[in-house]
Amino acid sequence: MSSFKIAIIGAGSVGFTKKLFTDILCVPEFRDVEFALTDMSEHNLGMIKSILDKIVEANDLPAKVTASTDRREAIAGARYIISCVRVGGLAAYADDIRIPLKYGVDQCVGDTICAGGILYGQRNIPVILDFCKDIRELAEPGAKFLNYANPMAMNTWAAIEYGKVDTIGLCHGVQHGAEQIAEILGAGEGELDYICSGINHQTWFVDVRVKGRKIGKDDLVAAFEAHPVFSQQEKLRIDVLKRFGVYSTESNGHLSEYLPWYRKRPEEITRWIDMSDWIHGETGGYLRHSTETRNWFETEYPQFLEDANKPIDPARRSNEHASHILEALETGRVYRGHFNVKNNGIITNLPSDAIIESPGFVDRFGLNMVAGITLPEACAATCISSINVQRMSVHAAITGDIDLLKLAVLHDPLVGAICTPEEVWQMVDEMVVAQAEWLPQYAHAIPAAKERLSKPTVKTREWNGVARREVRSIDELRAEKEATKLRAAS
């Protein structure tokens, strides 16, 4: 087969780019593919290129690796474009978590919906549309855009609806949830089958089978509650399973911030989270983790280089979708996965314009989604609440309409469970002003927002006894959890 070019935007994410690269080179037909890396950081680009060059050399491959801070140069002639960018980096992300926390909105991750995810989308969408413009103008005709960047649904929605590029959104939440289910049921490799459907980060295992035997709600509840680790780490997910009848793909921390019921009072949060790792619900957990590990690849760089001298082992190919999609499209070997695409009737009881995540098959003819799936009513209701927020958020990002942005935040399930309209209006003003350098579409609205903030209409509330509640350390959260237990016992 003829060679082709893959552009990776945000390739300075060293660990993830290395994984994508080695996965793709596990496919024998892809030995001579050209990889064009692009990133804003020349330093990170240099690091990842040296690692990938060494992998190519050690495996005696004809593959070509280029690196440039010029995105258009990387995209020119590419057949596939993969994005894994975080617009604004940790500086903007810190505002996504800390400003809402002043108003009582307690997020663990804040990258999908809720106040943080919505503002993250406002930063990303203009950049995604720039990518799409470059793809339309410079890439190979019919090029595919594979988006790994969050907020997944909003980014993919914008790329398809407004960027007019053939886009597939990719995530690994379904795979991780399936691994948990296989573990609790003692299912061996190839013994677990499932249908998982919904929207990104709110996807539901609507049909689970082991060796062909259907596994019901009661079996799943019993197995999760009997598991020595998951019974503690996934208390909230198990509670949702008991009430909804199906298991969610997302971690305890992720799921908790998409729903209006579990994070609206500080004393309630400690009931549901587990402090063994940030992903199980720690306040600002992903921000803390990202900040502490922001330069991990610097210290690990010598090890990366040493590992790059080893032969690529196809048996260690990851379950990330990208390499499998490319293999199916280029060779015709069929791949089944879960993909983010426009609904258009695939899920019968979700809006047609929504970006859904659901099963599909890829072959030479493209992506073929399984149609006619109907979610349980409670799952559909939860998804629709988020879809309404996503739709308004995308439209706000496109138009720069700050009033629509505030309405989107107001309608967010968790924000709405905590904040008054006045608090939402002021909180959004504060976030937009703090992140102005990454929000060009709101430049016209910044002066008025600053003026309103100079005469605030609401005070940041007394929350848990502190007027400004900052992101707390893991030790502080553990101490609070123990204090809550002691109060309950007394």
Tab-separated table of C-alpha atoms in Angstrom:
chain	number	residue	atom	x	y	z
A	1	MET	CA	0.000	0.000	0.000
A	2	SER	CA	1.089	3.583	-0.570
A	3	SER	CA	2.406	5.646	2.297
A	4	PHE	CA	0.506	8.561	3.848
A	5	LYS	CA	0.986	11.372	6.330
A	6	ILE	CA	-0.341	11.742	9.878
A	7	ALA	CA	-0.239	15.133	11.607
A	8	ILE	CA	-0.339	15.194	15.411
A	9	ILE	CA	-1.348	18.571	16.882
A	10	GLY	CA	-0.277	19.019	20.489
A	11	ALA	CA	2.475	16.444	19.995
A	12	GLY	CA	4.392	17.973	22.906
A	13	SER	CA	2.264	15.753	25.138
A	14	VAL	CA	5.221	13.391	25.190
A	15	GLY	CA	3.785	10.244	26.755
A	16	PHE	CA	0.531	10.222	24.773
A	17	THR	CA	2.245	10.997	21.457
A	18	LYS	CA	4.707	8.160	22.020
A	19	LYS	CA	1.785	5.794	22.680
A	20	LEU	CA	-0.051	6.844	19.504
A	21	PHE	CA	3.159	6.546	17.476
A	22	THR	CA	4.097	3.052	18.653
A	23	ASP	CA	0.494	1.845	18.335
A	24	ILE	CA	0.384	2.937	14.701
A	25	LEU	CA	3.740	1.316	13.924
A	26	CYS	CA	2.412	-1.984	15.310
A	27	VAL	CA	0.492	-2.242	12.019
A	28	PRO	CA	2.863	-3.905	9.482
A	29	GLU	CA	1.472	-1.892	6.566
A	30	PHE	CA	2.330	1.397	8.327
A	31	ARG	CA	6.116	0.951	8.512
A	32	ASP	CA	6.764	3.829	6.099
A	33	VAL	CA	4.166	6.339	7.324
A	34	GLU	CA	5.193	9.984	7.728
A	35	PHE	CA	4.483	11.555	11.144
A	36	ALA	CA	4.340	15.354	11.247
A	37	LEU	CA	4.488	16.626	14.834
A	38	THR	CA	3.416	20.134	15.745
A	39	ASP	CA	3.188	21.991	19.047
A	40	MET	CA	3.654	25.496	20.440
A	41	SER	CA	6.590	24.295	22.576
A	42	GLU	CA	9.825	23.839	20.631
A	43	HIS	CA	11.364	22.245	23.719
A	44	ASN	CA	8.716	19.541	24.006
A	45	LEU	CA	8.756	18.978	20.254
A	46	GLY	CA	12.491	18.407	20.375
A	47	MET	CA	12.119	15.893	23.176
A	48	ILE	CA	9.400	13.852	21.530
A	49	LYS	CA	11.093	13.910	18.112
A	50	SER	CA	14.337	12.563	19.546
A	51	ILE	CA	12.406	9.735	21.227
A	52	LEU	CA	10.473	8.823	18.092
A	53	ASP	CA	13.589	9.046	15.896
A	54	LYS	CA	15.312	6.576	18.186
A	55	ILE	CA	12.328	4.185	17.980
A	56	VAL	CA	12.482	4.354	14.166
A	57	GLU	CA	16.234	3.732	14.186
A	58	ALA	CA	16.072	0.871	16.713
A	59	ASN	CA	13.384	-0.904	14.689
A	60	ASP	CA	15.054	-0.232	11.309
A	61	LEU	CA	11.902	1.384	9.931
A	62	PRO	CA	11.480	3.609	6.875
A	63	ALA	CA	8.985	5.789	8.801
A	64	LYS	CA	9.673	9.522	8.711
A	65	VAL	CA	9.278	11.947	11.639
A	66	THR	CA	9.211	15.730	11.228
A	67	ALA	CA	8.555	18.406	13.840
A	68	SER	CA	7.519	22.035	13.412
A	69	THR	CA	5.829	24.787	15.373
A	70	ASP	CA	4.173	25.722	12.061
A	71	ARG	CA	0.839	23.892	12.269
A	72	ARG	CA	-0.059	24.496	8.639
A	73	GLU	CA	3.207	22.940	7.529
A	74	ALA	CA	2.398	19.826	9.561
A	75	ILE	CA	-1.163	19.559	8.245
A	76	ALA	CA	-0.238	20.098	4.575
A	77	GLY	CA	-0.886	16.851	2.685
A	78	ALA	CA	-1.932	14.882	5.781
A	79	ARG	CA	-4.537	12.153	5.446
A	80	TYR	CA	-5.187	11.977	9.185
A	81	ILE	CA	-4.950	14.788	11.736
A	82	ILE	CA	-4.945	13.915	15.446
A	83	SER	CA	-5.525	16.595	18.103
A	84	CYS	CA	-4.637	16.323	21.784
A	85	VAL	CA	-4.363	20.010	22.737
A	86	ARG	CA	-5.149	21.855	25.979
A	87	VAL	CA	-5.721	25.523	25.172
A	88	GLY	CA	-4.552	27.818	27.962
A	89	GLY	CA	-2.581	25.092	29.717
A	90	LEU	CA	-2.551	24.860	33.494
A	91	ALA	CA	-2.825	28.622	33.970
A	92	ALA	CA	-6.314	28.757	32.465
A	93	TYR	CA	-7.275	25.391	33.921
A	94	ALA	CA	-6.529	26.646	37.438
A	95	ASP	CA	-9.177	29.360	36.913
A	96	ASP	CA	-11.654	26.683	35.733
A	97	ILE	CA	-11.420	25.094	39.183
A	98	ARG	CA	-10.609	27.889	41.636
A	99	ILE	CA	-13.064	30.573	40.542
A	100	PRO	CA	-16.167	28.312	40.628
A	101	LEU	CA	-15.016	26.991	44.002
A	102	LYS	CA	-15.410	30.514	45.419
A	103	TYR	CA	-19.107	30.207	44.555
A	104	GLY	CA	-19.436	26.713	46.021
A	105	VAL	CA	-19.089	24.772	42.742
A	106	ASP	CA	-16.799	21.927	43.727
A	107	GLN	CA	-15.264	20.079	40.748
A	108	CYS	CA	-12.905	17.123	40.667
A	109	VAL	CA	-11.866	17.407	36.995
A	110	GLY	CA	-13.827	20.197	35.286
A	111	ASP	CA	-13.058	19.354	31.657
A	112	THR	CA	-16.383	18.161	30.200
A	113	ILE	CA	-19.314	20.233	31.442
A	114	CYS	CA	-19.865	22.091	34.740
A	115	ALA	CA	-18.409	25.614	34.969
A	116	GLY	CA	-14.852	24.513	34.219
A	117	GLY	CA	-15.698	22.317	31.248
A	118	ILE	CA	-17.847	25.012	29.670
A	119	LEU	CA	-15.064	27.622	29.864
A	120	TYR	CA	-12.560	25.037	28.633
A	121	GLY	CA	-14.785	24.645	25.581
A	122	GLN	CA	-14.858	28.412	25.032
A	123	ARG	CA	-11.054	28.392	24.838
A	124	ASN	CA	-10.793	25.318	22.656
A	125	ILE	CA	-13.502	25.840	20.060
A	126	PRO	CA	-11.966	28.857	18.247
A	127	VAL	CA	-8.703	26.909	18.000
A	128	ILE	CA	-10.500	23.762	16.788
A	129	LEU	CA	-12.090	25.853	14.028
A	130	ASP	CA	-8.624	27.122	13.061
A	131	PHE	CA	-7.493	23.500	12.784
A	132	CYS	CA	-10.486	22.723	10.589
A	133	LYS	CA	-9.753	25.682	8.310
A	134	ASP	CA	-6.190	24.425	7.843
A	135	ILE	CA	-7.458	20.889	7.161
A	136	ARG	CA	-9.913	22.095	4.519
A	137	GLU	CA	-7.257	24.213	2.820
A	138	LEU	CA	-4.131	22.055	3.114
A	139	ALA	CA	-4.797	18.427	4.023
A	140	GLU	CA	-5.350	15.559	1.618
A	141	PRO	CA	-8.904	15.648	0.162
A	142	GLY	CA	-11.271	13.741	2.459
A	143	ALA	CA	-8.839	13.905	5.387
A	144	LYS	CA	-10.139	12.682	8.750
A	145	PHE	CA	-9.808	14.664	11.971
A	146	LEU	CA	-9.439	12.498	15.092
A	147	ASN	CA	-10.086	14.577	18.206
A	148	TYR	CA	-8.784	13.368	21.574
A	149	ALA	CA	-9.074	16.782	23.261
A	150	ASN	CA	-11.659	17.629	25.915
A	151	PRO	CA	-14.340	18.804	26.217
A	152	MET	CA	-14.869	15.995	23.725
A	153	ALA	CA	-18.513	16.548	22.796
A	154	MET	CA	-18.211	20.338	22.418
A	155	ASN	CA	-14.996	20.157	20.372
A	156	THR	CA	-16.396	17.466	18.085
A	157	TRP	CA	-19.715	19.324	17.748
A	158	ALA	CA	-17.898	22.475	16.639
A	159	ALA	CA	-15.607	20.622	14.217
A	160	ILE	CA	-18.487	18.812	12.498
A	161	GLU	CA	-21.148	21.531	12.541
A	162	TYR	CA	-19.003	24.627	12.007
A	163	GLY	CA	-15.581	23.334	10.929
A	164	LYS	CA	-17.123	21.195	8.156
A	165	VAL	CA	-14.465	18.503	8.551
A	166	ASP	CA	-14.952	14.721	8.742
A	167	THR	CA	-14.395	14.302	12.488
A	168	ILE	CA	-14.439	11.404	14.961
A	169	GLY	CA	-14.110	12.059	18.688
A	170	LEU	CA	-12.089	9.482	20.616
A	171	CYS	CA	-11.979	8.654	24.329
A	172	HIS	CA	-10.943	5.643	26.428
A	173	GLY	CA	-13.602	5.777	29.163
A	174	VAL	CA	-15.563	2.859	27.707
A	175	GLN	CA	-12.488	0.620	27.678
A	176	HIS	CA	-11.659	1.462	31.293
A	177	GLY	CA	-15.215	0.782	32.465
A	178	ALA	CA	-15.240	-2.536	30.618
A	179	GLU	CA	-11.974	-3.525	32.315
A	180	GLN	CA	-13.609	-2.953	35.713
A	181	ILE	CA	-16.649	-5.021	34.791
A	182	ALA	CA	-14.479	-7.861	33.487
A	183	GLU	CA	-12.511	-7.828	36.737
A	184	ILE	CA	-15.480	-7.952	39.102
A	185	LEU	CA	-17.146	-10.730	37.061
A	186	GLY	CA	-13.951	-12.736	36.624
A	187	ALA	CA	-14.282	-12.611	32.830
A	188	GLY	CA	-11.249	-13.702	30.862
A	189	GLU	CA	-9.961	-12.129	27.665
A	190	GLY	CA	-12.653	-12.175	24.993
A	191	GLU	CA	-15.377	-13.385	27.376
A	192	LEU	CA	-17.013	-9.995	28.061
A	193	ASP	CA	-19.369	-8.477	25.482
A	194	TYR	CA	-21.208	-5.206	25.940
A	195	ILE	CA	-23.101	-2.366	24.326
A	196	CYS	CA	-22.178	1.004	25.763
A	197	SER	CA	-24.001	4.094	24.586
A	198	GLY	CA	-24.773	7.688	25.565
A	199	ILE	CA	-22.630	10.818	25.335
A	200	ASN	CA	-18.956	11.206	26.108
A	201	HIS	CA	-18.245	10.719	29.816
A	202	GLN	CA	-21.905	9.811	30.349
A	203	THR	CA	-21.930	6.523	28.504
A	204	TRP	CA	-23.906	3.591	29.874
A	205	PHE	CA	-23.343	-0.173	29.744
A	206	VAL	CA	-26.861	-0.942	28.573
A	207	ASP	CA	-26.151	-4.614	27.774
A	208	VAL	CA	-23.454	-6.704	29.476
A	209	ARG	CA	-22.810	-10.388	28.744
A	210	VAL	CA	-20.199	-12.889	29.867
A	211	LYS	CA	-19.814	-15.949	27.630
A	212	GLY	CA	-23.191	-15.000	26.144
A	213	ARG	CA	-25.002	-14.869	29.505
A	214	LYS	CA	-26.761	-11.562	30.151
A	215	ILE	CA	-25.626	-9.856	33.355
A	216	GLY	CA	-28.335	-7.867	35.136
A	217	LYS	CA	-28.299	-4.986	37.571
A	218	ASP	CA	-28.395	-7.161	40.706
A	219	ASP	CA	-25.416	-9.229	39.549
A	220	LEU	CA	-23.389	-6.080	38.839
A	221	VAL	CA	-24.291	-4.432	42.158
A	222	ALA	CA	-23.373	-7.547	44.119
A	223	ALA	CA	-20.085	-7.955	42.263
A	224	PHE	CA	-19.057	-4.316	42.711
A	225	GLU	CA	-19.988	-4.264	46.398
A	226	ALA	CA	-17.995	-7.453	46.969
A	227	HIS	CA	-14.876	-6.061	45.307
A	228	PRO	CA	-12.386	-4.918	47.977
A	229	VAL	CA	-11.161	-1.894	45.990
A	230	PHE	CA	-13.993	-0.749	43.715
A	231	SER	CA	-16.521	-0.914	46.552
A	232	GLN	CA	-14.588	1.945	48.189
A	233	GLN	CA	-13.355	3.874	45.161
A	234	GLU	CA	-16.605	3.855	43.176
A	235	LYS	CA	-19.266	4.426	45.838
A	236	LEU	CA	-21.053	7.079	43.793
A	237	ARG	CA	-20.999	5.025	40.593
A	238	ILE	CA	-22.409	2.061	42.476
A	239	ASP	CA	-25.167	4.255	43.910
A	240	VAL	CA	-26.059	5.439	40.397
A	241	LEU	CA	-26.014	1.797	39.224
A	242	LYS	CA	-28.485	0.886	41.963
A	243	ARG	CA	-30.843	3.725	41.048
A	244	PHE	CA	-30.474	3.791	37.237
A	245	GLY	CA	-30.014	0.056	36.718
A	246	VAL	CA	-26.925	0.454	34.498
A	247	TYR	CA	-23.243	1.205	35.121
A	248	SER	CA	-21.594	4.419	33.908
A	249	THR	CA	-18.261	4.457	32.113
A	250	GLU	CA	-16.813	7.329	34.079
A	251	SER	CA	-14.810	7.481	37.272
A	252	ASN	CA	-16.326	8.437	40.606
A	253	GLY	CA	-14.802	11.936	40.319
A	254	HIS	CA	-15.925	12.548	36.748
A	255	LEU	CA	-19.494	11.287	37.189
A	256	SER	CA	-19.991	13.233	40.424
A	257	GLU	CA	-19.650	16.609	38.658
A	258	TYR	CA	-22.092	15.814	35.821
A	259	LEU	CA	-24.973	15.181	38.215
A	260	PRO	CA	-26.752	17.658	40.537
A	261	TRP	CA	-26.978	15.388	43.566
A	262	TYR	CA	-23.589	14.400	45.031
A	263	ARG	CA	-21.318	17.488	45.169
A	264	LYS	CA	-23.729	20.267	46.148
A	265	ARG	CA	-22.929	20.309	49.896
A	266	PRO	CA	-19.416	19.960	51.371
A	267	GLU	CA	-20.580	17.549	54.060
A	268	GLU	CA	-22.111	15.329	51.359
A	269	ILE	CA	-19.022	15.213	49.135
A	270	THR	CA	-16.964	13.314	51.687
A	271	ARG	CA	-19.619	10.582	51.794
A	272	TRP	CA	-19.082	9.735	48.147
A	273	ILE	CA	-15.440	10.351	47.320
A	274	ASP	CA	-12.426	8.159	48.004
A	275	MET	CA	-9.054	9.743	48.689
A	276	SER	CA	-6.836	6.865	47.546
A	277	ASP	CA	-6.366	8.691	44.230
A	278	TRP	CA	-7.500	12.028	42.815
A	279	ILE	CA	-9.732	10.439	40.177
A	280	HIS	CA	-12.149	9.149	42.796
A	281	GLY	CA	-13.455	12.621	43.619
A	282	GLU	CA	-10.852	14.844	45.305
A	283	THR	CA	-11.723	18.546	45.093
A	284	GLY	CA	-9.584	19.974	42.292
A	285	GLY	CA	-7.934	16.571	42.087
A	286	TYR	CA	-6.919	16.661	38.456
A	287	LEU	CA	-5.568	20.199	38.794
A	288	ARG	CA	-3.396	19.132	41.718
A	289	HIS	CA	-2.243	15.994	39.892
A	290	SER	CA	-1.505	17.924	36.690
A	291	THR	CA	0.384	20.643	38.549
A	292	GLU	CA	2.520	18.195	40.520
A	293	THR	CA	3.340	16.101	37.442
A	294	ARG	CA	3.496	18.871	34.812
A	295	ASN	CA	7.188	18.221	34.093
A	296	TRP	CA	7.278	14.487	34.766
A	297	PHE	CA	8.548	13.761	31.260
A	298	GLU	CA	11.603	15.931	31.974
A	299	THR	CA	12.741	13.608	34.748
A	300	GLU	CA	11.616	10.520	32.839
A	301	TYR	CA	13.244	11.606	29.578
A	302	PRO	CA	16.399	9.459	29.991
A	303	GLN	CA	14.185	6.422	30.613
A	304	PHE	CA	12.060	7.275	27.551
A	305	LEU	CA	15.227	7.375	25.443
A	306	GLU	CA	16.456	4.079	26.859
A	307	ASP	CA	13.090	2.410	26.222
A	308	ALA	CA	13.096	3.782	22.673
A	309	ASN	CA	16.001	1.434	21.865
A	310	LYS	CA	13.767	-1.609	22.391
A	311	PRO	CA	11.901	-3.362	19.563
A	312	ILE	CA	8.237	-2.438	19.154
A	313	ASP	CA	6.115	-5.248	20.598
A	314	PRO	CA	2.724	-5.547	18.802
A	315	ALA	CA	1.423	-7.505	21.805
A	316	ARG	CA	1.720	-4.297	23.856
A	317	ARG	CA	-0.363	-2.196	21.469
A	318	SER	CA	-2.792	-0.140	23.552
A	319	ASN	CA	-6.576	-0.056	23.287
A	320	GLU	CA	-6.583	3.597	22.185
A	321	HIS	CA	-8.841	3.767	19.134
A	322	ALA	CA	-6.664	5.797	16.737
A	323	SER	CA	-4.314	3.108	15.401
A	324	HIS	CA	-7.168	0.616	15.041
A	325	ILE	CA	-9.284	3.119	13.078
A	326	LEU	CA	-6.410	3.864	10.699
A	327	GLU	CA	-5.726	0.136	10.272
A	328	ALA	CA	-9.373	-0.554	9.416
A	329	LEU	CA	-9.645	2.335	6.956
A	330	GLU	CA	-6.380	1.517	5.179
A	331	THR	CA	-6.406	-2.317	5.205
A	332	GLY	CA	-10.087	-3.230	5.471
A	333	ARG	CA	-9.578	-5.235	8.676
A	334	VAL	CA	-12.778	-4.493	10.596
A	335	TYR	CA	-12.558	-2.704	13.942
A	336	ARG	CA	-15.367	-2.358	16.491
A	337	GLY	CA	-15.134	0.540	18.924
A	338	HIS	CA	-17.069	3.361	20.558
A	339	PHE	CA	-16.948	6.684	18.756
A	340	ASN	CA	-18.132	10.271	19.179
A	341	VAL	CA	-20.172	11.411	16.170
A	342	LYS	CA	-23.303	13.428	15.406
A	343	ASN	CA	-26.371	11.461	16.497
A	344	ASN	CA	-28.704	11.727	13.490
A	345	GLY	CA	-30.989	9.036	14.937
A	346	ILE	CA	-28.318	6.576	16.109
A	347	ILE	CA	-29.683	6.827	19.671
A	348	THR	CA	-33.430	7.103	19.304
A	349	ASN	CA	-34.168	9.099	22.453
A	350	LEU	CA	-31.400	11.719	22.243
A	351	PRO	CA	-31.505	14.883	20.075
A	352	SER	CA	-30.382	14.411	16.472
A	353	ASP	CA	-27.855	17.273	16.596
A	354	ALA	CA	-26.081	15.977	19.719
A	355	ILE	CA	-22.629	14.402	19.706
A	356	ILE	CA	-23.134	10.887	21.012
A	357	GLU	CA	-20.681	8.125	21.948
A	358	SER	CA	-21.849	4.711	20.793
A	359	PRO	CA	-20.685	1.480	19.115
A	360	GLY	CA	-19.592	1.443	15.495
A	361	PHE	CA	-17.552	-0.542	13.000
A	362	VAL	CA	-14.747	0.764	10.789
A	363	ASP	CA	-13.595	-0.735	7.469
A	364	ARG	CA	-12.498	0.541	4.080
A	365	PHE	CA	-15.917	2.141	3.625
A	366	GLY	CA	-15.480	4.333	6.696
A	367	LEU	CA	-17.199	4.502	10.063
A	368	ASN	CA	-20.509	2.641	10.261
A	369	MET	CA	-22.435	3.308	13.473
A	370	VAL	CA	-24.915	0.883	15.034
A	371	ALA	CA	-28.310	2.608	14.787
A	372	GLY	CA	-31.567	2.196	16.692
A	373	ILE	CA	-30.228	2.143	20.276
A	374	THR	CA	-32.669	3.369	22.940
A	375	LEU	CA	-31.247	4.359	26.327
A	376	PRO	CA	-33.048	3.697	29.620
A	377	GLU	CA	-35.148	6.768	30.402
A	378	ALA	CA	-33.068	7.945	33.375
A	379	CYS	CA	-29.862	7.700	31.332
A	380	ALA	CA	-31.434	9.629	28.461
A	381	ALA	CA	-32.722	12.326	30.832
A	382	THR	CA	-29.254	12.796	32.341
A	383	CYS	CA	-27.627	12.938	28.907
A	384	ILE	CA	-30.193	15.426	27.582
A	385	SER	CA	-29.473	17.815	30.468
A	386	SER	CA	-25.814	17.828	29.478
A	387	ILE	CA	-26.553	18.019	25.743
A	388	ASN	CA	-28.606	21.180	26.292
A	389	VAL	CA	-25.651	22.730	28.122
A	390	GLN	CA	-23.233	21.601	25.399
A	391	ARG	CA	-25.401	23.039	22.615
A	392	MET	CA	-25.628	26.461	24.259
A	393	SER	CA	-21.904	26.376	25.072
A	394	VAL	CA	-20.926	25.623	21.475
A	395	HIS	CA	-23.210	28.341	20.118
A	396	ALA	CA	-21.824	30.823	22.667
A	397	ALA	CA	-18.252	29.956	21.708
A	398	ILE	CA	-19.031	30.454	18.025
A	399	THR	CA	-20.883	33.768	18.441
A	400	GLY	CA	-19.088	35.296	21.431
A	401	ASP	CA	-22.474	35.823	23.092
A	402	ILE	CA	-21.645	36.227	26.786
A	403	ASP	CA	-25.317	36.160	27.796
A	404	LEU	CA	-25.743	32.773	26.116
A	405	LEU	CA	-22.576	31.579	27.847
A	406	LYS	CA	-24.069	32.571	31.203
A	407	LEU	CA	-27.288	30.743	30.358
A	408	ALA	CA	-25.297	27.644	29.492
A	409	VAL	CA	-23.540	27.748	32.888
A	410	LEU	CA	-26.865	28.470	34.636
A	411	HIS	CA	-28.381	25.329	33.085
A	412	ASP	CA	-25.476	23.103	34.067
A	413	PRO	CA	-26.874	20.446	36.460
A	414	LEU	CA	-24.320	20.890	39.268
A	415	VAL	CA	-24.018	24.671	38.982
A	416	GLY	CA	-27.807	24.969	38.993
A	417	ALA	CA	-28.019	22.878	42.157
A	418	ILE	CA	-25.709	25.314	43.965
A	419	CYS	CA	-25.778	28.826	42.530
A	420	THR	CA	-28.381	31.578	42.121
A	421	PRO	CA	-28.620	33.344	38.740
A	422	GLU	CA	-26.859	36.387	40.200
A	423	GLU	CA	-23.975	34.211	41.368
A	424	VAL	CA	-23.701	32.553	37.948
A	425	TRP	CA	-23.626	35.904	36.147
A	426	GLN	CA	-20.853	37.208	38.391
A	427	MET	CA	-18.889	33.928	38.330
A	428	VAL	CA	-18.878	33.858	34.515
A	429	ASP	CA	-17.795	37.502	34.382
A	430	GLU	CA	-14.915	36.655	36.683
A	431	MET	CA	-13.880	33.603	34.629
A	432	VAL	CA	-14.059	35.450	31.307
A	433	VAL	CA	-11.986	38.356	32.610
A	434	ALA	CA	-9.389	35.997	34.113
A	435	GLN	CA	-9.104	34.028	30.858
A	436	ALA	CA	-9.434	36.939	28.405
A	437	GLU	CA	-6.170	36.168	26.585
A	438	TRP	CA	-7.584	32.812	25.433
A	439	LEU	CA	-11.094	34.076	24.629
A	440	PRO	CA	-10.808	36.347	21.583
A	441	GLN	CA	-14.504	35.956	20.762
A	442	TYR	CA	-15.393	37.733	24.033
A	443	ALA	CA	-12.999	40.682	23.635
A	444	HIS	CA	-15.948	43.022	23.094
A	445	ALA	CA	-17.560	41.865	26.361
A	446	ILE	CA	-14.517	42.103	28.653
A	447	PRO	CA	-14.673	45.858	29.492
A	448	ALA	CA	-18.315	45.626	30.629
A	449	ALA	CA	-17.541	42.460	32.637
A	450	LYS	CA	-14.693	44.265	34.400
A	451	GLU	CA	-16.997	47.193	35.171
A	452	ARG	CA	-19.606	44.865	36.693
A	453	LEU	CA	-16.951	43.132	38.801
A	454	SER	CA	-15.846	46.490	40.192
A	455	LYS	CA	-19.310	46.733	41.770
A	456	PRO	CA	-20.146	43.111	42.634
A	457	THR	CA	-23.809	42.304	43.209
A	458	VAL	CA	-23.120	39.178	45.270
A	459	LYS	CA	-20.425	38.214	47.723
A	460	THR	CA	-18.682	34.883	47.379
A	461	ARG	CA	-20.607	32.917	49.930
A	462	GLU	CA	-19.454	31.609	53.256
A	463	TRP	CA	-18.781	28.051	52.250
A	464	ASN	CA	-17.709	25.552	54.869
A	465	GLY	CA	-16.801	28.456	57.141
A	466	VAL	CA	-14.369	30.119	54.733
A	467	ALA	CA	-15.202	33.110	52.539
A	468	ARG	CA	-12.785	32.077	49.773
A	469	ARG	CA	-12.408	28.343	49.710
A	470	GLU	CA	-9.252	27.468	47.795
A	471	VAL	CA	-8.431	24.083	46.295
A	472	ARG	CA	-7.371	22.029	49.264
A	473	SER	CA	-4.528	19.590	49.531
A	474	ILE	CA	-5.132	15.863	49.746
A	475	ASP	CA	-4.084	15.921	53.432
A	476	GLU	CA	-6.675	18.611	54.197
A	477	LEU	CA	-9.381	16.600	52.454
A	478	ARG	CA	-8.448	13.442	54.331
A	479	ALA	CA	-8.546	15.345	57.618
A	480	GLU	CA	-11.979	16.728	56.720
A	481	LYS	CA	-13.198	13.245	55.842
A	482	GLU	CA	-12.007	11.856	59.192
A	483	ALA	CA	-13.604	14.771	61.047
A	484	THR	CA	-16.903	14.065	59.290
A	485	LYS	CA	-16.720	10.415	60.350
A	486	LEU	CA	-16.044	11.430	63.962
A	487	ARG	CA	-18.998	13.848	63.979
A	488	ALA	CA	-21.250	11.148	62.577
A	489	ALA	CA	-20.076	8.643	65.170
A	490	SER	CA	-20.752	11.041	68.024
